mmCIF file of C-alpha atoms in Angstrom:
data_model
loop_
_atom_site.group_PDB
_atom_site.id
_atom_site.type_symbol
_atom_site.label_atom_id
_atom_site.label_comp_id
_atom_site.label_asym_id
_atom_site.label_seq_id
_atom_site.Cartn_x
_atom_site.Cartn_y
_atom_site.Cartn_z
ATOM 1 C CA SER A 1 -15.884 14.796 19.275
ATOM 2 C CA TYR A 2 -15.265 13.015 22.224
ATOM 3 C CA ALA A 3 -12.121 13.814 22.718
ATOM 4 C CA ILE A 4 -13.675 18.165 22.770
ATOM 5 C CA LEU A 5 -16.770 16.586 25.494
ATOM 6 C CA ALA A 6 -14.249 14.996 28.008
ATOM 7 C CA ALA A 7 -11.385 17.806 27.271
ATOM 8 C CA ALA A 8 -13.587 20.938 27.529
ATOM 9 C CA GLY A 9 -13.034 22.702 30.313
ATOM 10 C CA THR A 10 -11.242 21.163 32.634
ATOM 11 C CA ALA A 11 -8.151 22.434 33.217
ATOM 12 C CA PRO A 12 -6.726 26.287 31.675
ATOM 13 C CA ARG A 13 -3.873 26.759 29.420
ATOM 14 C CA PRO A 14 -0.644 26.677 31.672
ATOM 15 C CA SER A 15 1.296 29.914 30.932
ATOM 16 C CA SER A 16 4.248 28.807 32.317
ATOM 17 C CA PRO A 17 7.508 29.409 31.558
ATOM 18 C CA GLU A 18 8.422 25.787 31.870
ATOM 19 C CA ALA A 19 4.827 25.166 30.282
ATOM 20 C CA LYS A 20 6.160 27.215 26.667
ATOM 21 C CA ARG A 21 9.539 25.242 27.220
ATOM 22 C CA ILE A 22 7.600 21.873 27.108
ATOM 23 C CA GLU A 23 5.073 22.882 24.208
ATOM 24 C CA ARG A 24 8.239 24.426 21.878
ATOM 25 C CA GLY A 25 9.998 20.872 22.584
ATOM 26 C CA VAL A 26 6.600 18.561 21.744
ATOM 27 C CA THR A 27 6.058 20.984 19.038
ATOM 28 C CA ILE A 28 9.364 20.180 17.870
ATOM 29 C CA ALA A 29 9.448 17.066 17.894
ATOM 30 C CA THR A 30 6.044 16.917 15.976
ATOM 31 C CA VAL A 31 7.697 18.686 13.266
ATOM 32 C CA ILE A 32 10.465 15.414 13.365
ATOM 33 C CA GLU A 33 8.093 12.456 13.280
ATOM 34 C CA PHE A 34 5.961 14.648 10.462
ATOM 35 C CA ALA A 35 9.200 15.148 8.638
ATOM 36 C CA ALA A 36 9.581 11.351 9.195
ATOM 37 C CA ALA A 37 6.612 10.329 8.764
ATOM 38 C CA ILE A 38 6.734 11.655 5.397
ATOM 39 C CA ALA A 39 10.550 11.455 4.093
ATOM 40 C CA PHE A 40 10.911 7.457 5.510
ATOM 41 C CA PRO A 41 8.283 5.914 3.028
ATOM 42 C CA ILE A 42 9.474 8.360 -0.015
ATOM 43 C CA ILE A 43 13.137 5.739 0.755
ATOM 44 C CA VAL A 44 11.556 2.798 1.638
ATOM 45 C CA SER A 45 9.511 3.323 -1.781
ATOM 46 C CA ALA A 46 12.232 4.210 -3.451
ATOM 47 C CA THR A 47 14.112 1.576 -2.558
ATOM 48 C CA GLY A 48 11.367 -1.132 -3.824
ATOM 49 C CA HIS A 49 9.652 -2.328 -0.348
ATOM 50 C CA SER A 50 6.407 -0.460 -1.392
ATOM 51 C CA ASP A 51 4.329 -2.722 1.061
ATOM 52 C CA TRP A 52 6.270 -0.431 4.290
ATOM 53 C CA VAL A 53 5.568 3.021 3.537
ATOM 54 C CA LEU A 54 2.719 2.401 6.220
ATOM 55 C CA PRO A 55 4.626 0.583 8.666
ATOM 56 C CA SER A 56 7.656 3.020 8.371
ATOM 57 C CA ILE A 57 5.249 5.690 9.346
ATOM 58 C CA ALA A 58 3.720 3.624 12.502
ATOM 59 C CA ILE A 59 7.422 3.411 13.354
ATOM 60 C CA THR A 60 8.141 7.116 12.917
ATOM 61 C CA ILE A 61 4.989 7.343 15.437
ATOM 62 C CA GLY A 62 6.733 5.142 18.372
ATOM 63 C CA PRO A 63 9.872 7.516 18.903
ATOM 64 C CA LEU A 64 7.131 9.960 19.674
ATOM 65 C CA LEU A 65 5.272 8.329 22.039
ATOM 66 C CA LEU A 66 8.361 7.608 23.750
ATOM 67 C CA TRP A 67 9.320 9.984 23.882
ATOM 68 C CA LEU A 68 6.330 12.800 24.743
ATOM 69 C CA ASP A 69 6.423 9.820 27.793
ATOM 70 C CA ARG A 70 9.869 10.608 29.451
ATOM 71 C CA ARG A 71 9.333 14.371 29.006
ATOM 72 C CA VAL A 72 5.794 14.918 30.011
ATOM 73 C CA ASP A 73 5.296 10.419 32.118
ATOM 74 C CA ILE A 74 2.331 9.266 30.280
ATOM 75 C CA PRO A 75 3.562 5.839 31.313
ATOM 76 C CA ARG A 76 1.263 4.349 28.855
ATOM 77 C CA TYR A 77 2.690 5.291 26.322
ATOM 78 C CA ARG A 78 4.994 3.475 26.583
ATOM 79 C CA PRO A 79 4.190 -0.386 25.536
ATOM 80 C CA VAL A 80 2.017 1.663 22.435
ATOM 81 C CA GLY A 81 5.349 3.506 21.741
ATOM 82 C CA GLY A 82 7.017 0.641 22.056
ATOM 83 C CA ALA A 83 5.327 -1.541 20.064
ATOM 84 C CA LEU A 84 4.715 1.518 16.894
ATOM 85 C CA THR A 85 8.639 1.385 17.276
ATOM 86 C CA VAL A 86 9.693 -2.865 17.074
ATOM 87 C CA GLY A 87 5.807 -4.123 15.575
ATOM 88 C CA PRO A 88 5.853 -2.980 12.393
ATOM 89 C CA VAL A 89 9.952 -3.672 11.947
ATOM 90 C CA LEU A 90 8.674 -7.281 13.002
ATOM 91 C CA LEU A 91 5.499 -7.593 10.957
ATOM 92 C CA ALA A 92 8.093 -6.687 8.468
ATOM 93 C CA LEU A 93 10.287 -9.836 8.657
ATOM 94 C CA VAL A 94 6.292 -12.034 8.488
ATOM 95 C CA LEU A 95 4.090 -10.528 6.974
ATOM 96 C CA SER A 96 4.307 -8.606 3.068
ATOM 97 C CA GLY A 97 2.156 -6.809 0.501
ATOM 98 C CA ASN A 98 -1.710 -5.569 2.304
ATOM 99 C CA ALA A 99 -1.108 -8.523 4.841
ATOM 100 C CA LEU A 100 1.784 -6.508 6.117
ATOM 101 C CA ALA A 101 -0.367 -3.192 4.974
ATOM 102 C CA ALA A 102 -3.579 -3.567 6.556
ATOM 103 C CA THR A 103 -2.031 -5.790 9.884
ATOM 104 C CA THR A 104 0.632 -2.444 11.163
ATOM 105 C CA GLY A 105 -2.906 -0.410 9.878
ATOM 106 C CA ILE A 106 -5.152 -1.767 11.456
ATOM 107 C CA THR A 107 -2.457 -3.152 14.328
ATOM 108 C CA ALA A 108 -1.312 0.798 15.288
ATOM 109 C CA GLY A 109 -4.672 2.573 14.747
ATOM 110 C CA VAL A 110 -6.350 -0.686 17.524
ATOM 111 C CA LEU A 111 -3.393 1.099 20.008
ATOM 112 C CA MET A 112 -3.023 5.219 19.207
ATOM 113 C CA LEU A 113 -7.430 4.741 19.718
ATOM 114 C CA THR A 114 -7.275 2.878 22.303
ATOM 115 C CA THR A 115 -5.066 5.796 24.101
ATOM 116 C CA ALA A 116 -6.227 8.632 23.030
ATOM 117 C CA VAL A 117 -9.491 7.153 24.270
ATOM 118 C CA ALA A 118 -7.474 6.654 27.864
ATOM 119 C CA GLY A 119 -5.995 9.890 28.483
ATOM 120 C CA PHE A 120 -10.251 11.483 27.693
ATOM 121 C CA HIS A 121 -10.751 9.004 30.758
ATOM 122 C CA GLN A 122 -8.531 9.564 32.659
ATOM 123 C CA LEU A 123 -8.888 13.322 31.768
ATOM 124 C CA THR A 124 -12.540 13.607 32.811
ATOM 125 C CA ARG A 125 -11.390 11.329 35.923
ATOM 126 C CA ASP A 126 -9.495 14.056 37.416
ATOM 127 C CA HIS A 127 -11.553 16.556 36.704
ATOM 128 C CA THR A 128 -15.332 15.422 37.591
ATOM 129 C CA PRO A 129 -16.340 16.905 41.310
ATOM 130 C CA GLY A 130 -16.509 13.323 43.004
ATOM 131 C CA LEU A 131 -14.932 10.839 40.634
ATOM 132 C CA GLY A 132 -10.940 11.921 41.077
#
């Protein structure tokens, strides 16, 4: 709801050839991330590490955010992408079982939600007369 309200009417969807190339690249990268987010949990579960399922999903999101930052220049994605790439590995070294799943899930969720809210605030600020 917040995303729809914050972004409503901020700008038309770009339709230039470059915008279409970026959109196609983002779509492909997202499909790859989604496939990895399905495959990695299956792999770690099959190797007997079912408590690594959630960290393996978080790890797939990190590189996507890093790539998005590089492709469309969204600097706030850099620290979150790095944290989601390295953080779950570090957590898996010191935690296991429910503690690993809970810590990874809560931390990843807070990082992604905070990043999304910051983006919606930026959209509102950049496209509200007198505020941007």
